[in-house]
Amino acid sequence: MMGGQEEQPGVVEEATVEKVLKRSSSVVSEKEVTLKDLARSMANFAAEREWDQFHSPRNLLLALVGEVGELSEIFQWKGEVPRGLSDWNDADKEHLGEELADVLLYLVRLADVCNVDLGDSALQKLQKNARKYPL
Amino acid sequence: MMGGQEEQPGVVEEATVEKVLKRSSSVVSEKEVTLKDLARSMANFAAEREWDQFHSPRNLLLALVGEVGELSEIFQWKGEVPRGLSDWNDADKEHLGEELADVLLYLVRLADVCNVDLGDSALQKLQKNARKYPL
Amino acid sequence: MMGGQEEQPGVVEEATVEKVLKRSSSVVSEKEVTLKDLARSMANFAAEREWDQFHSPRNLLLALVGEVGELSEIFQWKGEVPRGLSDWNDADKEHLGEELADVLLYLVRLADVCNVDLGDSALQKLQKNARKYPL
Amino acid sequence: MMGGQEEQPGVVEEATVEKVLKRSSSVVSEKEVTLKDLARSMANFAAEREWDQFHSPRNLLLALVGEVGELSEIFQWKGEVPRGLSDWNDADKEHLGEELADVLLYLVRLADVCNVDLGDSALQKLQKNARKYPL
């Protein structure tokens, strides 16, 4: 995942990712993971590894498509599955969580490099949908 | 978008979506749109329209794939595009925001009906990535 | 579909596409549509419209993803559907045929601009699968 | 690839796949791989392995999406690539051929279980495109 094979051993930068993750962790306990937190984490992660060069819009879009493919593979031979996935074992559920996360992280990153505020866009879309399908 | 043709005119329910949106709107000003807010909004939206019957995991997954397709169509004939999309006009940027939002909303909803905490999964994936690609 | 807004009115070229289509039509009656026929048709179609400039590998790949999205939309709210689609009406079946065709045509074109012999690759993959899953 | 973990050791059936492949191989030399050949090969392959139970339309569609994801992964970090892929090495080109083939084979199989004549549909779409974008 993420964007390149290159690593930069020995680079002594501040551990921005760790800090963000720590902050995010406290956020988790309050169940308040925000899209901005994720965008910031991804941006720092890429910058620290000099991966920005790989994170062009179309590269990230294709990476997103790749992750959607992996998500689909989880469901491909199963026929219809019930909501809640009550009969899935823990390993399968964890795998699913990882693939859903991968799609989300690339989506967040794609929006970010396109200067799109994804949270704003989502709220606007919800409002548009509410107007389109009134109660 | 969202899940069905059926509407329920005349149903006088509490306007849950509106409330969530209002709450979310205040959240926006603080730049804190959370994944839980979006999941709640989508769940209420579906429940109020009796769309839960359509929101099975694989239905939502295919809807997600459909939205990824629409997102791809925006980029398909453009060749490489620069980060920031500085040369895109406002209509194209707004269109992009809508398609990114559609992908996000179906992803959030898919995770929700699968009992996956998407924010948690994303944070865990970030931590896993940090271990996989150490500085 | 296909690749550009530009048309070239008044260009009196030989009607290559028509010829290929005619040839292909006769082929149809013998039920022998080949991948090479389709690749040739697509190449001529693009050349005659000066669309080669748009048909880069990644442009075509994203166009393919777009068509897979449209294909998915046909199935997205239906739940499981039976093989043969015996309960679908003619309009839905025709729509399905068009979307399947769009995916195929972009796939054929993508392979062609990548210098991949798609028919050869398919036969080799069948043989590899036969070795991987022996009777 | 293909559809299930189950094998059936010791089943002495006629080697239909091999026959089709042999027939297809002779066809290759004449550069005439047809969509019907591929559909027949896939149908026989599935029947001989008792995989028809897995080959429902939506299972195959999700498998197709999975393969499109793998195809996208090949291109995801590369930026724009030139037509012809002249600077790709043989291993990468072979990998590309395999992923293109996987997409094709699932597409052919999906069309087949939906009772869609994919070759016919492709020719009709070419004709429709020719009318839509006249010379």
Coordinates of C-alpha atoms in Angstrom, one line a residue, chain C residues 1-5 7-11 13-18 21 23-25 28 31-38 40-42 45 48-49 51-53 55-59 61 64-65 68 71-72 75-85 93-94 96-98 100-105 107 109-111 113-130 132-135, chain D residues 1-5 7-11 13-18 21 23-25 28 31-38 40-42 45 48-49 51-53 55-59 61 64-65 68 71-72 75-85 93-94 96-98 100-105 107 109-111 113-130 132-135:
Chain C
M1 CA -18.1 6.3 -25.8
M2 CA -14.8 6.1 -27.6
G3 CA -12.7 9.0 -27.1
G4 CA -13.1 12.6 -28.1
Q5 CA -15.5 15.3 -29.0
E7 CA -15.4 15.1 -35.5
Q8 CA -14.0 15.6 -38.9
P9 CA -16.9 16.5 -41.2
G10 CA -16.2 16.3 -44.9
V11 CA -13.3 14.0 -44.7
E13 CA -11.7 8.7 -46.6
E14 CA -12.4 5.1 -47.5
A15 CA -15.0 3.8 -45.2
T16 CA -12.8 1.4 -43.4
V17 CA -15.0 0.9 -40.5
E18 CA -17.9 0.1 -42.7
L21 CA -18.2 -4.1 -40.1
R23 CA -16.8 -8.3 -43.1
S24 CA -17.6 -8.7 -39.4
S25 CA -21.3 -9.0 -40.2
V28 CA -21.4 -13.0 -37.5
K31 CA -20.7 -17.0 -35.4
E32 CA -17.0 -16.2 -35.6
V33 CA -16.3 -12.8 -34.3
T34 CA -12.6 -12.7 -33.6
L35 CA -10.7 -10.5 -31.2
K36 CA -8.5 -9.4 -34.1
D37 CA -11.6 -8.2 -36.0
L38 CA -12.6 -6.1 -33.1
R40 CA -8.9 -3.8 -36.2
S41 CA -12.3 -2.1 -36.1
M42 CA -11.4 -0.1 -33.1
F45 CA -12.4 3.9 -36.0
E48 CA -10.4 7.9 -39.0
R49 CA -11.6 10.3 -36.2
W51 CA -8.7 9.9 -31.7
D52 CA -5.3 8.1 -31.4
Q53 CA -4.1 11.1 -29.5
H55 CA -6.0 6.5 -26.8
S56 CA -3.1 6.3 -24.4
P57 CA -2.9 3.2 -22.2
R58 CA -4.0 4.9 -19.0
N59 CA -6.8 6.9 -20.7
L61 CA -7.8 1.9 -18.7
L64 CA -12.6 0.7 -19.1
V65 CA -13.1 1.3 -15.4
V68 CA -17.2 -1.5 -15.6
L71 CA -22.1 -2.5 -16.0
S72 CA -22.2 -2.7 -12.2
F75 CA -26.8 -5.1 -11.2
Q76 CA -26.5 -2.9 -8.2
W77 CA -30.0 -2.9 -6.6
K78 CA -31.1 -6.2 -7.8
G79 CA -29.8 -8.6 -5.2
E80 CA -28.8 -12.0 -6.6
V81 CA -30.0 -12.6 -10.2
P82 CA -30.5 -16.0 -11.7
R83 CA -28.3 -17.3 -14.6
G84 CA -30.0 -16.7 -18.0
L85 CA -31.8 -13.6 -16.7
K93 CA -31.1 -7.2 -21.7
E94 CA -30.2 -4.9 -24.6
L96 CA -26.7 -5.2 -20.5
G97 CA -25.4 -6.2 -23.9
E98 CA -24.3 -2.7 -24.6
L100 CA -20.7 -5.7 -21.8
A101 CA -19.7 -4.6 -25.3
D102 CA -18.3 -1.3 -24.1
V103 CA -16.1 -3.1 -21.6
L104 CA -15.0 -5.5 -24.3
L105 CA -14.2 -2.8 -26.8
L107 CA -10.3 -3.9 -23.3
R109 CA -8.3 -1.4 -27.6
L110 CA -6.2 -1.2 -24.4
A111 CA -4.5 -4.5 -25.3
V113 CA -2.2 0.0 -27.9
C114 CA -0.1 -2.0 -25.4
N115 CA 1.0 -4.4 -28.2
V116 CA -0.6 -7.3 -26.4
D117 CA -2.2 -10.0 -28.5
L118 CA -5.3 -10.4 -26.4
G119 CA -6.5 -13.7 -28.0
D120 CA -3.1 -15.3 -27.5
S121 CA -3.0 -14.1 -23.9
A122 CA -6.4 -15.6 -23.3
L123 CA -5.5 -18.9 -24.7
Q124 CA -2.3 -19.0 -22.7
K125 CA -4.2 -18.1 -19.5
L126 CA -6.7 -20.9 -20.2
Q127 CA -3.8 -23.4 -20.5
K128 CA -2.3 -22.0 -17.3
N129 CA -5.6 -22.4 -15.5
A130 CA -5.9 -26.0 -16.8
K132 CA -3.4 -25.0 -12.1
Y133 CA -6.7 -26.8 -11.6
P134 CA -6.2 -30.2 -13.2
L135 CA -9.1 -32.6 -13.5
Chain D
M1 CA -8.7 -17.4 -11.0
M2 CA -11.9 -19.1 -12.0
G3 CA -14.2 -20.0 -9.3
G4 CA -13.6 -22.3 -6.4
Q5 CA -11.2 -24.2 -4.3
E7 CA -11.1 -30.0 -7.2
Q8 CA -12.3 -33.3 -8.3
P9 CA -9.3 -35.7 -8.3
G10 CA -9.9 -39.0 -10.1
V11 CA -12.7 -37.9 -12.2
E13 CA -14.1 -37.2 -17.9
E14 CA -13.2 -36.5 -21.4
A15 CA -10.7 -33.7 -21.5
T16 CA -13.0 -31.2 -23.1
V17 CA -10.9 -28.2 -22.2
E18 CA -7.8 -29.8 -23.8
L21 CA -7.6 -25.6 -26.4
R23 CA -8.8 -26.5 -31.5
S24 CA -8.1 -23.0 -30.3
S25 CA -4.4 -23.5 -30.8
V28 CA -4.3 -19.2 -33.1
K31 CA -4.9 -15.6 -35.8
E32 CA -8.6 -16.2 -35.4
V33 CA -9.5 -16.5 -31.7
T34 CA -13.2 -16.1 -31.5
L35 CA -15.3 -15.0 -28.6
K36 CA -17.4 -18.1 -29.0
D37 CA -14.3 -20.3 -28.6
L38 CA -13.5 -18.6 -25.4
R40 CA -17.1 -22.5 -24.9
S41 CA -13.7 -23.1 -23.2
M42 CA -14.8 -21.3 -20.1
F45 CA -13.8 -25.6 -17.8
E48 CA -15.8 -30.1 -15.6
R49 CA -14.8 -28.7 -12.2
W51 CA -17.9 -24.6 -10.7
D52 CA -21.2 -23.7 -12.3
Q53 CA -22.6 -23.3 -8.8
H55 CA -20.7 -18.8 -11.6
S56 CA -23.7 -16.6 -10.9
P57 CA -23.9 -13.3 -12.7
R58 CA -23.0 -11.1 -9.7
N59 CA -20.3 -13.5 -8.5
L61 CA -19.2 -9.5 -12.1
L64 CA -14.3 -9.1 -13.1
V65 CA -14.0 -6.1 -10.9
V68 CA -9.8 -4.9 -13.3
L71 CA -4.9 -4.6 -14.1
S72 CA -5.0 -1.1 -12.6
F75 CA -0.3 1.0 -14.1
Q76 CA -0.9 2.7 -10.7
W77 CA 2.5 4.2 -9.9
K78 CA 3.8 4.6 -13.4
G79 CA 2.5 8.0 -14.4
E80 CA 1.7 8.2 -18.1
V81 CA 3.0 5.3 -20.1
P82 CA 3.7 5.5 -23.9
R83 CA 1.7 3.4 -26.4
G84 CA 3.5 0.2 -27.3
L85 CA 5.1 0.0 -23.9
K93 CA 4.5 -7.3 -20.5
E94 CA 3.6 -11.0 -19.7
L96 CA 0.0 -7.3 -18.3
G97 CA -1.1 -10.0 -20.8
E98 CA -2.3 -12.2 -18.0
L100 CA -5.9 -8.4 -19.6
A101 CA -6.7 -12.1 -20.2
D102 CA -8.3 -12.5 -16.8
V103 CA -10.6 -9.5 -17.4
L104 CA -11.5 -10.9 -20.8
L105 CA -12.2 -14.4 -19.6
L107 CA -16.3 -10.9 -19.2
R109 CA -18.1 -15.9 -18.9
L110 CA -20.4 -13.2 -17.4
A111 CA -21.9 -12.6 -20.8
V113 CA -24.3 -17.0 -18.1
C114 CA -26.4 -13.9 -18.9
N115 CA -27.3 -15.4 -22.3
V116 CA -25.7 -12.4 -24.1
D117 CA -23.9 -13.0 -27.4
L118 CA -20.9 -10.9 -26.7
G119 CA -19.6 -10.9 -30.2
D120 CA -23.0 -9.8 -31.6
S121 CA -23.3 -7.1 -28.9
A122 CA -19.8 -5.8 -29.8
L123 CA -20.6 -5.5 -33.5
Q124 CA -23.9 -3.8 -32.8
K125 CA -22.1 -1.3 -30.5
L126 CA -19.5 -0.6 -33.2
Q127 CA -22.3 0.1 -35.7
K128 CA -24.1 2.3 -33.2
N129 CA -20.8 4.2 -32.5
A130 CA -20.3 4.6 -36.3
K132 CA -23.1 8.4 -33.4
Y133 CA -19.7 9.7 -34.6
P134 CA -20.1 9.8 -38.4
L135 CA -17.1 10.6 -40.6

